[in-house]
GROMACS .gro file of C-alpha atoms in nm:
model
  332
    1MET     CA    1  -4.705  -3.358  -0.901
    2SER     CA    2  -4.471  -3.381  -1.197
    3GLY     CA    3  -4.442  -3.227  -1.537
    4CYS     CA    4  -4.225  -3.216  -1.841
    5ILE     CA    5  -4.110  -2.963  -2.096
    6ASP     CA    6  -4.130  -3.033  -2.466
    7PRO     CA    7  -3.875  -2.827  -2.660
    8ILE     CA    8  -4.012  -2.639  -2.958
    9ASN     CA    9  -3.794  -2.634  -3.263
   10ILE     CA   10  -3.867  -2.310  -3.443
   11LYS     CA   11  -3.768  -2.349  -3.805
   12ASP     CA   12  -3.609  -2.040  -3.946
   13LYS     CA   13  -3.564  -2.157  -4.302
   14ASP     CA   14  -3.840  -1.922  -4.415
   15GLN     CA   15  -3.698  -1.624  -4.227
   16GLN     CA   16  -3.531  -1.384  -4.462
   17ARG     CA   17  -3.255  -1.131  -4.422
   18HIS     CA   18  -3.385  -0.774  -4.449
   19LEU     CA   19  -3.198  -0.450  -4.492
   20VAL     CA   20  -3.239  -0.207  -4.202
   21ILE     CA   21  -3.167   0.162  -4.272
   22GLU     CA   22  -3.128   0.406  -3.983
   23GLY     CA   23  -3.048   0.765  -4.064
   24SER     CA   24  -3.053   1.114  -3.917
   25PHE     CA   25  -3.000   1.449  -4.086
   26THR     CA   26  -3.026   1.772  -3.888
   27ASN     CA   27  -2.908   2.132  -3.873
   28ASP     CA   28  -2.621   2.016  -3.648
   29PRO     CA   29  -2.341   1.809  -3.813
   30GLU     CA   30  -2.287   1.620  -3.486
   31HIS     CA   31  -2.615   1.430  -3.536
   32ASN     CA   32  -2.587   1.335  -3.904
   33TYR     CA   33  -2.524   0.969  -3.981
   34VAL     CA   34  -2.657   0.659  -4.158
   35ARG     CA   35  -2.631   0.298  -4.040
   36LEU     CA   36  -2.699   0.000  -4.266
   37SER     CA   37  -2.751  -0.339  -4.105
   38TYR     CA   38  -2.941  -0.659  -4.169
   39ALA     CA   39  -3.222  -0.815  -3.967
   40LYS     CA   40  -3.151  -1.188  -3.958
   41PRO     CA   41  -3.306  -1.503  -3.802
   42TYR     CA   42  -3.343  -1.492  -3.423
   43ASN     CA   43  -3.074  -1.756  -3.362
   44ASN     CA   44  -2.806  -1.555  -3.540
   45THR     CA   45  -2.626  -1.366  -3.264
   46TYR     CA   46  -2.397  -1.154  -3.480
   47MET     CA   47  -2.477  -0.810  -3.619
   48GLU     CA   48  -2.409  -0.769  -3.987
   49TYR     CA   49  -2.342  -0.425  -4.133
   50ASP     CA   50  -2.316  -0.315  -4.493
   51THR     CA   51  -1.985  -0.134  -4.529
   52ALA     CA   52  -1.958  -0.072  -4.904
   53ALA     CA   53  -2.275   0.116  -4.994
   54PHE     CA   54  -2.289   0.447  -5.177
   55VAL     CA   55  -2.478   0.686  -4.949
   56TYR     CA   56  -2.569   1.051  -4.993
   57VAL     CA   57  -2.828   1.310  -4.891
   58SER     CA   58  -2.957   1.563  -5.143
   59SER     CA   59  -3.177   1.871  -5.117
   60MET     CA   60  -3.488   1.921  -5.326
   61ASP     CA   61  -3.366   2.259  -5.453
   62GLY     CA   62  -3.054   2.092  -5.593
   63THR     CA   63  -2.808   2.313  -5.404
   64THR     CA   64  -2.660   2.046  -5.175
   65ARG     CA   65  -2.543   1.687  -5.204
   66TYR     CA   66  -2.357   1.533  -4.912
   67VAL     CA   67  -2.178   1.201  -4.966
   68PHE     CA   68  -2.133   0.974  -4.662
   69ALA     CA   69  -1.835   0.741  -4.593
   70TYR     CA   70  -1.823   0.432  -4.370
   71ASP     CA   71  -1.652   0.452  -4.031
   72THR     CA   72  -1.531   0.116  -3.899
   73ALA     CA   73  -1.510   0.237  -3.536
   74THR     CA   74  -1.884   0.307  -3.510
   75SER     CA   75  -2.027   0.095  -3.796
   76ARG     CA   76  -2.193   0.408  -3.929
   77TYR     CA   77  -2.166   0.632  -4.235
   78TYR     CA   78  -2.080   0.999  -4.176
   79PRO     CA   79  -2.068   1.295  -4.419
   80ILE     CA   80  -1.731   1.333  -4.587
   81ASP     CA   81  -1.764   1.712  -4.550
   82GLY     CA   82  -1.779   1.678  -4.169
   83SER     CA   83  -1.886   1.995  -3.993
   84ALA     CA   84  -1.980   2.158  -4.326
   85ALA     CA   85  -2.257   1.903  -4.386
   86TYR     CA   86  -2.583   2.010  -4.225
   87GLY     CA   87  -2.938   2.096  -4.322
   88GLU     CA   88  -3.140   2.416  -4.320
   89PRO     CA   89  -3.486   2.434  -4.163
   90GLY     CA   90  -3.752   2.478  -4.430
   91LYS     CA   91  -3.561   2.282  -4.696
   92ALA     CA   92  -3.651   1.927  -4.806
   93TYR     CA   93  -3.400   1.641  -4.810
   94MET     CA   94  -3.384   1.283  -4.940
   95LEU     CA   95  -3.159   0.993  -4.841
   96HIS     CA   96  -3.017   0.778  -5.123
   97VAL     CA   97  -2.855   0.437  -5.065
   98SER     CA   98  -2.708   0.216  -5.339
   99ILE     CA   99  -2.601  -0.141  -5.255
  100GLY     CA  100  -2.486  -0.331  -5.563
  101ASP     CA  101  -2.770  -0.311  -5.816
  102SER     CA  102  -3.029  -0.218  -5.553
  103VAL     CA  103  -3.133   0.140  -5.485
  104TYR     CA  104  -3.315   0.266  -5.177
  105GLN     CA  105  -3.444   0.609  -5.091
  106SER     CA  106  -3.666   0.809  -4.861
  107PRO     CA  107  -3.937   1.054  -4.963
  108TRP     CA  108  -3.860   1.424  -4.965
  109ILE     CA  109  -3.874   1.538  -4.602
  110THR     CA  110  -3.888   1.903  -4.500
  111MET     CA  111  -3.675   1.995  -4.199
  112PRO     CA  112  -3.893   2.161  -3.930
  113ARG     CA  113  -3.798   2.483  -3.756
  114PRO     CA  114  -3.609   2.431  -3.427
  115ILE     CA  115  -3.781   2.493  -3.093
  116PRO     CA  116  -3.510   2.582  -2.840
  117VAL     CA  117  -3.499   2.473  -2.477
  118ASP     CA  118  -3.547   2.787  -2.268
  119LYS     CA  119  -3.465   2.625  -1.936
  120LEU     CA  120  -3.331   2.289  -1.818
  121HIS     CA  121  -3.380   2.197  -1.454
  122LEU     CA  122  -3.385   1.899  -1.219
  123GLU     CA  123  -3.632   1.784  -0.955
  124MET     CA  124  -3.576   1.515  -0.694
  125ASP     CA  125  -3.799   1.208  -0.724
  126GLU     CA  126  -3.814   0.830  -0.678
  127GLN     CA  127  -3.893   0.610  -0.976
  128LEU     CA  128  -3.860   0.252  -1.095
  129TYR     CA  129  -3.541   0.209  -1.296
  130ALA     CA  130  -3.342  -0.078  -1.446
  131PHE     CA  131  -2.973  -0.054  -1.524
  132LYS     CA  132  -2.847  -0.241  -1.827
  133GLY     CA  133  -2.848  -0.612  -1.748
  134ASP     CA  134  -3.110  -0.588  -1.471
  135ARG     CA  135  -3.406  -0.821  -1.509
  136GLU     CA  136  -3.642  -0.610  -1.304
  137LYS     CA  137  -3.687  -0.243  -1.227
  138THR     CA  138  -3.601  -0.121  -0.876
  139ARG     CA  139  -3.712   0.199  -0.709
  140PHE     CA  140  -3.426   0.452  -0.694
  141PRO     CA  141  -3.405   0.813  -0.577
  142GLY     CA  142  -3.283   1.046  -0.848
  143TYR     CA  143  -3.354   1.349  -1.061
  144LYS     CA  144  -3.638   1.409  -1.301
  145VAL     CA  145  -3.506   1.607  -1.596
  146LEU     CA  146  -3.748   1.887  -1.687
  147VAL     CA  147  -3.747   2.136  -1.974
  148ASP     CA  148  -3.933   2.459  -2.051
  149TYR     CA  149  -3.993   2.588  -2.404
  150GLN     CA  150  -4.226   2.810  -2.604
  151ASP     CA  151  -4.447   2.625  -2.851
  152PRO     CA  152  -4.503   2.815  -3.179
  153ALA     CA  153  -4.871   2.894  -3.239
  154GLY     CA  154  -5.083   2.792  -3.533
  155GLU     CA  155  -4.882   2.491  -3.649
  156LYS     CA  156  -4.839   2.127  -3.556
  157ASN     CA  157  -4.518   2.067  -3.363
  158PHE     CA  158  -4.362   1.741  -3.253
  159LEU     CA  159  -4.064   1.697  -3.020
  160ARG     CA  160  -3.829   1.422  -2.907
  161TRP     CA  161  -3.515   1.419  -2.693
  162SER     CA  162  -3.180   1.245  -2.661
  163PHE     CA  163  -2.914   1.284  -2.393
  164LEU     CA  164  -2.538   1.276  -2.349
  165VAL     CA  165  -2.401   1.229  -1.998
  166ASN     CA  166  -2.045   1.255  -1.866
  167TYR     CA  167  -1.990   1.151  -1.507
  168GLU     CA  168  -1.708   1.061  -1.273
  169VAL     CA  169  -1.700   0.732  -1.081
  170PHE     CA  170  -1.490   0.575  -0.807
  171THR     CA  171  -1.468   0.196  -0.813
  172GLN     CA  172  -1.296  -0.063  -0.592
  173PRO     CA  173  -1.034  -0.255  -0.797
  174TRP     CA  174  -0.866  -0.367  -0.474
  175TYR     CA  175  -1.171  -0.587  -0.402
  176TYR     CA  176  -1.154  -0.767  -0.737
  177ILE     CA  177  -1.245  -1.139  -0.730
  178ASN     CA  178  -1.118  -1.353  -1.016
  179ARG     CA  179  -1.323  -1.614  -1.200
  180TYR     CA  180  -1.213  -1.882  -0.955
  181GLY     CA  181  -1.365  -1.688  -0.664
  182LYS     CA  182  -1.033  -1.583  -0.515
  183PRO     CA  183  -0.930  -1.226  -0.424
  184GLN     CA  184  -0.697  -1.075  -0.683
  185PRO     CA  185  -0.662  -0.703  -0.605
  186LYS     CA  186  -0.582  -0.468  -0.894
  187ASP     CA  187  -0.365  -0.159  -0.869
  188CYS     CA  188  -0.560   0.040  -1.129
  189CYS     CA  189  -0.789   0.207  -1.186
  190ALA     CA  190  -1.038   0.354  -0.939
  191LYS     CA  191  -1.116   0.694  -1.091
  192CYS     CA  192  -1.271   0.719  -1.437
  193LEU     CA  193  -1.479   0.949  -1.653
  194LEU     CA  194  -1.770   0.775  -1.826
  195THR     CA  195  -1.960   0.891  -2.132
  196GLU     CA  196  -2.302   0.753  -2.220
  197LYS     CA  197  -2.553   0.844  -2.486
  198LEU     CA  198  -2.901   0.789  -2.347
  199ASP     CA  199  -3.137   0.745  -2.639
  200ARG     CA  200  -3.502   0.745  -2.544
  201PHE     CA  201  -3.809   0.734  -2.766
  202LYS     CA  202  -3.983   1.001  -2.558
  203VAL     CA  203  -4.197   1.217  -2.789
  204VAL     CA  204  -4.473   1.475  -2.743
  205ASP     CA  205  -4.706   1.672  -2.966
  206ASP     CA  206  -4.863   2.014  -2.911
  207ARG     CA  207  -5.225   1.912  -2.951
  208LEU     CA  208  -5.305   2.054  -2.606
  209THR     CA  209  -5.028   2.314  -2.583
  210ASP     CA  210  -5.035   2.494  -2.920
  211GLY     CA  211  -4.893   2.843  -2.881
  212ASN     CA  212  -4.839   2.807  -2.506
  213ARG     CA  213  -4.531   2.816  -2.290
  214VAL     CA  214  -4.462   2.459  -2.180
  215ILE     CA  215  -4.320   2.433  -1.827
  216ASN     CA  216  -4.175   2.129  -1.648
  217GLN     CA  217  -4.204   1.885  -1.937
  218GLU     CA  218  -4.047   1.565  -1.800
  219VAL     CA  219  -3.812   1.403  -2.047
  220LEU     CA  220  -3.587   1.172  -1.843
  221PHE     CA  221  -3.518   1.018  -1.503
  222ILE     CA  222  -3.160   0.956  -1.383
  223PRO     CA  223  -3.091   0.774  -1.052
  224PHE     CA  224  -2.839   0.918  -0.808
  225TYR     CA  225  -2.669   0.580  -0.775
  226ARG     CA  226  -2.374   0.549  -1.016
  227TYR     CA  227  -2.454   0.868  -1.209
  228PHE     CA  228  -2.418   1.136  -0.940
  229GLY     CA  229  -2.150   0.996  -0.709
  230VAL     CA  230  -1.894   1.270  -0.781
  231LYS     CA  231  -1.970   1.502  -1.072
  232HIS     CA  232  -2.226   1.479  -1.350
  233LYS     CA  233  -2.262   1.678  -1.671
  234LEU     CA  234  -2.584   1.634  -1.869
  235LYS     CA  235  -2.639   1.763  -2.222
  236ILE     CA  236  -2.991   1.744  -2.359
  237TYR     CA  237  -3.080   1.761  -2.728
  238GLN     CA  238  -3.430   1.872  -2.823
  239TYR     CA  239  -3.536   1.769  -3.173
  240THR     CA  240  -3.825   1.916  -3.368
  241VAL     CA  241  -3.941   1.621  -3.578
  242THR     CA  242  -4.199   1.558  -3.849
  243GLU     CA  243  -4.538   1.405  -3.780
  244GLU     CA  244  -4.428   1.078  -3.944
  245ALA     CA  245  -4.120   1.063  -3.718
  246TYR     CA  246  -4.339   1.135  -3.415
  247GLU     CA  247  -4.561   0.835  -3.496
  248PHE     CA  248  -4.255   0.616  -3.556
  249TYR     CA  249  -4.092   0.703  -3.222
  250ARG     CA  250  -4.425   0.695  -3.035
  251ILE     CA  251  -4.486   0.334  -3.136
  252MET     CA  252  -4.125   0.244  -3.059
  253GLU     CA  253  -4.166   0.396  -2.712
  254GLN     CA  254  -4.484   0.194  -2.648
  255GLN     CA  255  -4.316  -0.131  -2.746
  256LYS     CA  256  -4.002  -0.061  -2.545
  257GLU     CA  257  -4.199   0.021  -2.229
  258ALA     CA  258  -4.424  -0.287  -2.258
  259THR     CA  259  -4.385  -0.524  -1.962
  260GLY     CA  260  -4.576  -0.825  -2.094
  261THR     CA  261  -4.891  -0.777  -1.888
  262VAL     CA  262  -5.256  -0.767  -1.996
  263PHE     CA  263  -5.249  -0.392  -1.944
  264ASP     CA  264  -4.996  -0.332  -2.219
  265PRO     CA  265  -5.132  -0.160  -2.532
  266PRO     CA  266  -5.169  -0.399  -2.827
  267PRO     CA  267  -4.856  -0.410  -3.043
  268ALA     CA  268  -4.866  -0.183  -3.345
  269ARG     CA  269  -4.680  -0.213  -3.672
  270VAL     CA  270  -4.379   0.015  -3.694
  271VAL     CA  271  -4.390   0.185  -4.033
  272GLY     CA  272  -4.068   0.316  -4.180
  273ASN     CA  273  -4.014   0.556  -4.469
  274MET     CA  274  -3.743   0.382  -4.675
  275TYR     CA  275  -3.826   0.191  -4.993
  276ASN     CA  276  -3.683   0.044  -5.311
  277PRO     CA  277  -3.823   0.250  -5.602
  278ASN     CA  278  -3.748  -0.034  -5.844
  279ASN     CA  279  -3.907  -0.311  -5.635
  280GLU     CA  280  -4.215  -0.213  -5.437
  281HIS     CA  281  -4.243  -0.567  -5.296
  282GLU     CA  282  -3.905  -0.559  -5.119
  283GLN     CA  283  -3.942  -0.510  -4.745
  284VAL     CA  284  -3.707  -0.237  -4.627
  285ILE     CA  285  -3.697  -0.172  -4.253
  286GLY     CA  286  -3.593   0.157  -4.105
  287PHE     CA  287  -3.644   0.530  -4.090
  288PHE     CA  288  -3.470   0.843  -4.216
  289ASP     CA  289  -3.527   1.122  -3.967
  290VAL     CA  290  -3.495   1.482  -4.085
  291SER     CA  291  -3.518   1.713  -3.785
  292SER     CA  292  -3.379   2.030  -3.632
  293VAL     CA  293  -3.203   2.022  -3.297
  294THR     CA  294  -3.100   2.256  -3.015
  295ALA     CA  295  -2.904   2.173  -2.699
  296LYS     CA  296  -2.883   2.272  -2.332
  297GLU     CA  297  -2.634   2.163  -2.065
  298ILE     CA  298  -2.625   2.140  -1.686
  299THR     CA  299  -2.358   2.029  -1.434
  300VAL     CA  300  -2.428   1.878  -1.089
  301LEU     CA  301  -2.178   1.810  -0.808
  302ARG     CA  302  -2.238   1.547  -0.539
  303ASN     CA  303  -2.227   1.803  -0.259
  304GLU     CA  304  -2.514   1.991  -0.424
  305ILE     CA  305  -2.750   1.695  -0.375
  306ASN     CA  306  -2.932   1.709  -0.042
  307HIS     CA  307  -3.008   1.339  -0.032
  308GLY     CA  308  -2.819   1.035   0.094
  309PHE     CA  309  -2.756   0.735  -0.131
  310LEU     CA  310  -2.516   0.444  -0.144
  311PRO     CA  311  -2.184   0.488  -0.325
  312TYR     CA  312  -2.144   0.305  -0.653
  313GLN     CA  313  -2.016  -0.051  -0.605
  314PHE     CA  314  -1.795  -0.197  -0.879
  315PRO     CA  315  -1.509  -0.415  -0.743
  316ASP     CA  316  -1.294  -0.394  -1.055
  317ASP     CA  317  -1.085  -0.164  -1.270
  318CYS     CA  318  -1.313   0.123  -1.375
  319LEU     CA  319  -1.173   0.097  -1.729
  320GLU     CA  320  -1.375  -0.225  -1.758
  321LEU     CA  321  -1.690  -0.009  -1.768
  322PRO     CA  322  -1.814   0.076  -2.122
  323GLY     CA  323  -1.733   0.430  -2.232
  324SER     CA  324  -1.472   0.487  -1.962
  325THR     CA  325  -1.141   0.669  -1.967
  326THR     CA  326  -0.886   0.791  -1.714
  327VAL     CA  327  -0.817   1.102  -1.924
  328PHE     CA  328  -1.022   1.395  -1.800
  329PRO     CA  329  -1.073   1.714  -2.005
  330ALA     CA  330  -0.890   2.021  -1.882
  331ASP     CA  331  -1.213   2.199  -1.785
  332TRP     CA  332  -1.356   1.904  -1.586
   0.00000   0.00000   0.00000
């Protein structure tokens, strides 16, 4: 039996470059930013960002106007006023972006009231998980991250979460193998502190929980391997989002979790909320999220985990890991 493969030449001459606007404005200055990039043909491997736009957020009542400036380190725009730039729940805000002669904006979006996390706790479990770069998910023991909160009665509420983790690792630079396959031990470094922002599209509504106390809402799974080898500090952010943002993140979550089987839900069109008021035919991709946020933090030491698991294996300098440093905070 024999076969052949005919290469398919996909012509991209009709593929256009589209502006992508990603923005967040909350009651916490730490989460306020705008990123402007361009969606380009599939064979273009480089990200392109717009660095010279005029960007600001205004309030409907006319009392606030926050101008954003570009930061080369993160490829994002941040408010010039820094920690003084934040929103108030109940007020409506609009994002304005000017690029050359083109103007883009969002609708007026009212910031919802925050719903605080009453309790953050962890529960041991085993789940399928894929680290970055893995082709397939593998079953790992780890912690389910659970939250409790009180849902306000008589109104529609929508929640999503993001996570910031700081954890200590020990690696094995003395076992380093160079690109020629020969041992080339390194003297440094084996002990590092890593910081990762774990963005998930996990969202829930209160259709079945209106006015109730929600207990053990699962929002994340973290494997013991790599993350809990020494010390782990998890900070969870709970956002109260609008119904439009809920639908946006819900569809994004479905598409991200799709595995390519016949059991996957059919793909849905992701609808953003940015537009060009002077050209209704221009396709603008992206979403401006106006939400309120609260945070909760928990710290876990390795000796507090009553479960055995393999130590993290990385035969190289731990500073080669993204987000790593050998400088630990004084309170670590």
